[in-house]
Coordinates of C-alpha atoms and ligand atoms in Angstrom, one line a residue:
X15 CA 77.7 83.0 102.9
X16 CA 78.5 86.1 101.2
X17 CA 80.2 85.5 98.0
X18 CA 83.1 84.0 96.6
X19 CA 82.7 79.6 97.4
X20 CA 79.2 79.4 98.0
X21 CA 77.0 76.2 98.0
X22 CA 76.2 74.9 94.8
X23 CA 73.0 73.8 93.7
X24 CA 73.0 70.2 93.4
X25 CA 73.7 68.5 90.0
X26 CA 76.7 70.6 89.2
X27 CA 79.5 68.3 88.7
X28 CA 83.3 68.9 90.2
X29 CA 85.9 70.6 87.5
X30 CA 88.2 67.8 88.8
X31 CA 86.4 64.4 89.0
X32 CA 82.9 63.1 88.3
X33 CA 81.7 63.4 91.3
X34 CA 78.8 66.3 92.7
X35 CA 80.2 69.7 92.8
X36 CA 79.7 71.1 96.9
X37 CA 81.4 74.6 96.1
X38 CA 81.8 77.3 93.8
X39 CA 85.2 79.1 93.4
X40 CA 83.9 81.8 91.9
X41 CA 88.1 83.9 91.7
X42 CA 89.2 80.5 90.6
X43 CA 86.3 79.7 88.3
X44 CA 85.9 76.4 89.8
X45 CA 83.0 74.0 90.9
X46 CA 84.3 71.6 93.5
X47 CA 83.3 68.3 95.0
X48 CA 84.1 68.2 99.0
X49 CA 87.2 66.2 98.2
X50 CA 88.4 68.5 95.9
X51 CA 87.4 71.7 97.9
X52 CA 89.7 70.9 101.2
X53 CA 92.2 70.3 98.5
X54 CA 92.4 73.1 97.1
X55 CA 91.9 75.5 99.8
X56 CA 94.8 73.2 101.9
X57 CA 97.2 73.6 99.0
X58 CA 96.4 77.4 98.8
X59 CA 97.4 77.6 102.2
X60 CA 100.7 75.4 102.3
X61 CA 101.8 77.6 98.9
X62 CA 101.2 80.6 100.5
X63 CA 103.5 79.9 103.3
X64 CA 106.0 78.4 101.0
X65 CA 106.3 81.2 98.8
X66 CA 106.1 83.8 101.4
X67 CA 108.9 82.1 103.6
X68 CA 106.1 82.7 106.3
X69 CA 107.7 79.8 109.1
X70 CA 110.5 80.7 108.1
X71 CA 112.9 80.0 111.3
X72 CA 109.6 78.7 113.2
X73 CA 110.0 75.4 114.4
X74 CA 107.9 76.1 117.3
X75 CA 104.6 77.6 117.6
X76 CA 101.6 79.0 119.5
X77 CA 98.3 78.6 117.9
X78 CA 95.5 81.3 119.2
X79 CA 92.5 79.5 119.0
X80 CA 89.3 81.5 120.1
X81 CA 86.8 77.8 118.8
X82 CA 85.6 79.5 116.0
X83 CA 86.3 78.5 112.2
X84 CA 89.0 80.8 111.4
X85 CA 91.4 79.6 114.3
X86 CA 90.1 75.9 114.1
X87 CA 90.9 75.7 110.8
X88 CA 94.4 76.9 110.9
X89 CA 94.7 74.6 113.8
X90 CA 93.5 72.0 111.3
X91 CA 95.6 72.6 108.8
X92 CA 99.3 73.4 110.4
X93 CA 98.5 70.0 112.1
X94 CA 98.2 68.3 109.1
X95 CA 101.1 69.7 107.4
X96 CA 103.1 70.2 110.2
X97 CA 106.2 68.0 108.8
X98 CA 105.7 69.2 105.2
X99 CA 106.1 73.2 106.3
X100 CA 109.1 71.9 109.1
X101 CA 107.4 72.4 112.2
X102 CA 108.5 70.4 115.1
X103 CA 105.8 71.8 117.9
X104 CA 102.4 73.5 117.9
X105 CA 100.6 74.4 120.9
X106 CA 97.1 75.5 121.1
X107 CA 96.5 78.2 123.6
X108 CA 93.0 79.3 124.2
X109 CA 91.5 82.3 126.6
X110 CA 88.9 81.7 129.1
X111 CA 87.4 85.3 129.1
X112 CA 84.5 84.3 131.5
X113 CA 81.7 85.3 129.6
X114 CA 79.7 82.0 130.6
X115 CA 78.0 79.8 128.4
X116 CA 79.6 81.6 125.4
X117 CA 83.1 81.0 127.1
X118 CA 82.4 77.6 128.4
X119 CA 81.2 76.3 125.1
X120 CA 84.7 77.4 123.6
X121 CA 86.7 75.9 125.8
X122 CA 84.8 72.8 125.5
X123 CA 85.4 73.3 121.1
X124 CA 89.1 74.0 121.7
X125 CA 89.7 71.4 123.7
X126 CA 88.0 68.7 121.9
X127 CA 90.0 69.9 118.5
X128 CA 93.0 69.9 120.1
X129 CA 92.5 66.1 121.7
X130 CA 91.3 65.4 118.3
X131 CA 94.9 66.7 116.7
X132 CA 97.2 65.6 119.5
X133 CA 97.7 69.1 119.9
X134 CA 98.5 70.3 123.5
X135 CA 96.4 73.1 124.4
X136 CA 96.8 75.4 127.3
X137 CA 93.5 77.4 128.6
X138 CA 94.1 80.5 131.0
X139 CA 91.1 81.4 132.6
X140 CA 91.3 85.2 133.5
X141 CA 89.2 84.9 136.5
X142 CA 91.8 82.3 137.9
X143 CA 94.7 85.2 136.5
X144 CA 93.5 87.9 138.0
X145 CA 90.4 87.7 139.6
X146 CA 88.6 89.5 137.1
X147 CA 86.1 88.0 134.0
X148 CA 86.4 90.2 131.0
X149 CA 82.9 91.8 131.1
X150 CA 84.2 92.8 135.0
X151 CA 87.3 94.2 133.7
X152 CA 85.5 96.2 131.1
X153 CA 82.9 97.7 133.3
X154 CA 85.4 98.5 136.3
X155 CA 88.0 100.4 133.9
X156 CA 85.2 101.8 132.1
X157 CA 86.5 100.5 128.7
X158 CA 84.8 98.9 125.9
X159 CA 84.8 95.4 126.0
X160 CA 86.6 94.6 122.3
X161 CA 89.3 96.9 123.0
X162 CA 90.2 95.2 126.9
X163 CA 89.5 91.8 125.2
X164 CA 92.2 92.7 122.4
X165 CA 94.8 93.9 125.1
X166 CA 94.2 91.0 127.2
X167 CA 94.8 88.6 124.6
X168 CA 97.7 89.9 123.0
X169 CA 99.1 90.4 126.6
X170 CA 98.5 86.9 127.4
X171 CA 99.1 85.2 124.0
X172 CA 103.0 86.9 124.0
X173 CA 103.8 85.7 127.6
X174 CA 102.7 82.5 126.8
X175 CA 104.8 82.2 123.9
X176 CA 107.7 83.9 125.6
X177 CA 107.6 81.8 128.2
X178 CA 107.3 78.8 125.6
X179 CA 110.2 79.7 123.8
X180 CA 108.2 79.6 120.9
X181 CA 109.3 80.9 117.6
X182 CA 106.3 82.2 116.8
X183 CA 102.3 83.1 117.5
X184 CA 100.0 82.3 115.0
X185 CA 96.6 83.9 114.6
X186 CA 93.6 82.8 112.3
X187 CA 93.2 86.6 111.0
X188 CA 91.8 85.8 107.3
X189 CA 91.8 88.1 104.3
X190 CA 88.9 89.5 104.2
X191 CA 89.4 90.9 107.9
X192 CA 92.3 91.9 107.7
X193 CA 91.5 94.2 104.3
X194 CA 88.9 95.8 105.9
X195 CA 90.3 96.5 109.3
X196 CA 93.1 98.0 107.0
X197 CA 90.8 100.5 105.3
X198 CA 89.2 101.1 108.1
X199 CA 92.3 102.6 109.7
X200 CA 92.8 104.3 106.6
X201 CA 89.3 106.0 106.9
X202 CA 89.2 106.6 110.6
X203 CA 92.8 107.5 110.6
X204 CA 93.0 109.2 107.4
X205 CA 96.6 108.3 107.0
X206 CA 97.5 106.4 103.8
X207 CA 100.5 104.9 105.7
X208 CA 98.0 103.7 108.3
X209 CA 97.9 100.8 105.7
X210 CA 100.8 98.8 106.4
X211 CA 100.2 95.1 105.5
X212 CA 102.3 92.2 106.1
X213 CA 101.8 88.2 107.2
X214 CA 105.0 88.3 109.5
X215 CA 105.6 90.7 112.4
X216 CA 109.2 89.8 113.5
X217 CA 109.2 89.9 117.2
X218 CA 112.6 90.6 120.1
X219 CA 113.8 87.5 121.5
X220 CA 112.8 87.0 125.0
X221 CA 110.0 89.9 125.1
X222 CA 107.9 89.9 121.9
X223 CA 107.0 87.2 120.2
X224 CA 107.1 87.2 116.3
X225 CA 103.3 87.6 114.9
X226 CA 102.2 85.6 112.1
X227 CA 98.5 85.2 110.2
X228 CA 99.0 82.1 107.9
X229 CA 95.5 82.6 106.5
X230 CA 96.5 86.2 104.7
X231 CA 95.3 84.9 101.2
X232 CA 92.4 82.5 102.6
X233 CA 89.0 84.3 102.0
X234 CA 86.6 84.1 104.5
X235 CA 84.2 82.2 102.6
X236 CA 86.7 79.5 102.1
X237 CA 86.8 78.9 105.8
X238 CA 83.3 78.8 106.3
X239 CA 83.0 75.9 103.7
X240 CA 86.1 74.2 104.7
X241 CA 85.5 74.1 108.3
X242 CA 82.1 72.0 107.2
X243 CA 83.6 70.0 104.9
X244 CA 86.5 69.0 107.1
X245 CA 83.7 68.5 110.3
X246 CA 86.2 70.4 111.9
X247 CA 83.5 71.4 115.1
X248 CA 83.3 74.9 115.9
X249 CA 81.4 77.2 118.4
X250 CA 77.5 77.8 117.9
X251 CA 77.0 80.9 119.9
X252 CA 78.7 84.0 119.8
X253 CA 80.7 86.4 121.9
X254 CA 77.9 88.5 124.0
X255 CA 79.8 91.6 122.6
X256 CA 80.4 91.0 119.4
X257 CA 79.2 94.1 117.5
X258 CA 79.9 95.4 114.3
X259 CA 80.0 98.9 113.8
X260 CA 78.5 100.8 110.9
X261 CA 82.1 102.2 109.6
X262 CA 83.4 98.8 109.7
X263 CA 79.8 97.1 107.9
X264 CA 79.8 99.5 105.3
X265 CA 83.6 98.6 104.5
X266 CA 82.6 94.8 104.7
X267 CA 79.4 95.8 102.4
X268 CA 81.4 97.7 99.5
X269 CA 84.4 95.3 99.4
X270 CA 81.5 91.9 98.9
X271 CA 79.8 93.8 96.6
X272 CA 82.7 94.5 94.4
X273 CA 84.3 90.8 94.3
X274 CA 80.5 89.4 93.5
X275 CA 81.4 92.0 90.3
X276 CA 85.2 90.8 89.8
X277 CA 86.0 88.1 91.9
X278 CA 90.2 87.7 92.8
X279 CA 89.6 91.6 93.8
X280 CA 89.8 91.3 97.2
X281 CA 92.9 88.7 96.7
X282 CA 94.6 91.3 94.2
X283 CA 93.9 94.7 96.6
X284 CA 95.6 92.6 99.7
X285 CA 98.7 91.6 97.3
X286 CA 98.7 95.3 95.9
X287 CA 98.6 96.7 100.1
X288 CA 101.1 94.7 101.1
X289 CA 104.3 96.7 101.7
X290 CA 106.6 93.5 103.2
X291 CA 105.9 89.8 103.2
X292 CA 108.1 90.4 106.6
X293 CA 108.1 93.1 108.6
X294 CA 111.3 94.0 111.0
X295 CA 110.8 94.2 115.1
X296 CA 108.6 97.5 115.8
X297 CA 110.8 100.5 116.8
X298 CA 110.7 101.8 120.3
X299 CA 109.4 98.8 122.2
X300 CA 110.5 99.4 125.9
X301 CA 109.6 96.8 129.1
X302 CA 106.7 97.7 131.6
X303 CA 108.3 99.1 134.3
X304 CA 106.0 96.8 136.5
X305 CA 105.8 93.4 134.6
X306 CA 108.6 93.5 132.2
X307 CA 106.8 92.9 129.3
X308 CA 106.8 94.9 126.4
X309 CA 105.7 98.6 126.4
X310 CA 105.4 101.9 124.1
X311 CA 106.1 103.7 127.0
X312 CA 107.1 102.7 130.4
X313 CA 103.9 100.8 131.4
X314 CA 102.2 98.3 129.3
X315 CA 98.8 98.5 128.3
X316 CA 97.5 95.4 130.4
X317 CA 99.3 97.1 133.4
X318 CA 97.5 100.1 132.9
X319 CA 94.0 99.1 132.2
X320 CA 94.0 96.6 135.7
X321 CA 95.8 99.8 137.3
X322 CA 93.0 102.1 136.3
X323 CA 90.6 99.0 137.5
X324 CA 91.5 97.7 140.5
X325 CA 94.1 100.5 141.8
X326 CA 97.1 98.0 141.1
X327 CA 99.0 97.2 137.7
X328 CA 98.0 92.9 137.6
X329 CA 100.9 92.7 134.5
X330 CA 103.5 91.0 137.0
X331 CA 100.5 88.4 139.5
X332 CA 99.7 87.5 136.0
X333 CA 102.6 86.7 134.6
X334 CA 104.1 84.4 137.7
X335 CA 100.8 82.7 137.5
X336 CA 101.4 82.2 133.9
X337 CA 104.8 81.4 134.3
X338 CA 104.1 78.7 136.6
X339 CA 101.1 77.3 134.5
X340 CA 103.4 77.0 131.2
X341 CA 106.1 74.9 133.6
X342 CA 103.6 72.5 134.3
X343 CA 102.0 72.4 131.0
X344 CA 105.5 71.7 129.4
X345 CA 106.3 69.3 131.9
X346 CA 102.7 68.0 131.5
X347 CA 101.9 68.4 128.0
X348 CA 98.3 69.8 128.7
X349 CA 96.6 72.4 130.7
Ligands
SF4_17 FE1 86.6 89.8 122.5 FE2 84.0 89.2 122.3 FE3 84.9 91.6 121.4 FE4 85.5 89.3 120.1 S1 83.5 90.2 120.3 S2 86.9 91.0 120.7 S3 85.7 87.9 121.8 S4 84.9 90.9 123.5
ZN18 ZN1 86.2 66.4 92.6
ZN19 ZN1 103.1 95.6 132.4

């Protein structure tokens, strides 16, 4: 735990009730028994995407749940709300990289929450897609890992909720990441436009699916305490390639150091970077010229890393395959 809700030493009492304080809300300068704690980080949530018009015009929508506590708890929470914030379907829809036990034990999370919710859930497993596990695909293209595994899921994650009809994906990006891959783009980039912030990508009917992180204003901390408190399960090991470089550390670093000084920074420097709480369809999308799906150029970038793999583009095998896997999943209700 790095800053903001940590554990409380025990004895402290809740700002709200008599009973023992589990959490301290340091931005909000509030102690917080367990009750209390979901609470308040639920209603910080459902105001969020009230006042931001965030579903706005989603009635259905696609969940990317990886098992870990970001995604679960979102899962957890649009559930519970669902009817309050007007939804009338969420799907869960969770990759199968291949990594073993790491992979398997994910599956095995994502599943169980989504039995637990009465949420369907539909699992592609790569290696059944296109013959390939991640790490394969990685080594065979000569790419790292992070940035294949980032293509493939988008790739996947958009046909899935194309194919859906879905109104929108949802993904369980949190504040505190997506401040610091901001700056970090900023630095790297050294553009001060490279900072372009928003909670809703609007998408093109039919070939993009609108983007939205309903977690924008939930710190990171928050999650960790409420995905305990709720008993929401999550996975115990991590991603064999998970890896955090020193640019994107040090970022991390500086930005926990100075909310531990002023806490509601973090929350205030998001607010301040945000140039629209809705962002129009991105300009100049085309369709692959193999799979139909959308492109910057004239092949998209999953058709070009299997192309530069295995000698063929696997955009349109995958997206039959997929095709045929979200008929029987809606027809079936699970996958
Ligand atoms: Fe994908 Fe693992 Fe990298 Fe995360 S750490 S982006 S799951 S390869
Ligand atoms: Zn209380
Ligand atoms: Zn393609």
């Amino acid at each position: 735990m790095r800053d903001l809700s940590s554990p409380i030493e025990r004895g402290v009492k809740c700002s709200k009730c008599e009973r023992g304080a589990v959490a301290r809300v340091k931005y909000a300068k509030l102690n917080l028994c367990e009750d209390h704690f979901k609470e308040y980080v639920e209603k910080r949530f459902v105001e969020f995407l009230e006042k931001r018009k965030v579903l706005e015009g989603v009635r259905k929508v696609v969940v990317a749940v990886s098992g870990g506590k970001d995604s679960l708890s979102l899962l957890h929470m649009l559930a519970k709300y669902k009817d309050k914030l007007g939804l009338e379907e969420i799907y869960g829809i969770h990759i199968d990289l291949g990594l073993g036990a790491s992979s398997e034990e994910a599956r095995e999370v994502v599943l169980e929450n989504c039995e637990k919710l009465g949420v369907k859930c539909l699992v592609l497993d790569l290696r059944s897609l296109i013959g390939y596990s991640l790490a394969e695909l990685s080594a065979i293209s000569r790419r790292p890992p992070c940035s294949v595994c980032g293509t493939v899921k988008r790739y996947l994650a958009n046909l899935v909720a194309v194919e859906l009809g879905a109104d929108a994906i949802a993904f369980g990006h949190h504040l505190d990441d997506i401040l610091k891959y901001a700056i970090k783009d900023l630095l790297v980039e050294g553009r001060a436009d490279m900072i372009k912030l928003s909670p809703v990508s609007e998408g093109i009917r039919g070939l993009l699916a609108s983007k939205i992180k309903p977690l924008y204003e939930i710190y990171e901390s928050d999650l960790e305490l409420y995905a305990r408190h709720a008993g929401i399960r999550t996975v115990k090991s991590s991603c064999p390639f998970k890896y955090e470089d020193f640019i994107t550390r040090s970022i991390r670093e500086m930005l926990d150091k100075i909310e531990l000084e002023a806490p509601g920074f973090k929350l205030g420097l998001i607010r301040r970077l945000t140039t629209s709480w809705r962002e129009g369809p991105p300009a100049g999308v085309a369709s692959c010229k193999y799979c139909g799906m959308p492109s910057s150029g004239e092949v998209c970038s999953f058709c070009k890393i299997t192309a530069r793999a295995v000698g063929k583009p696997l955009g349109p095998e995958a997206r039959a395959k997929v095709r045929e896997l979200v008929g029987a999943f809606a027809a079936r209700g699970s996958a």
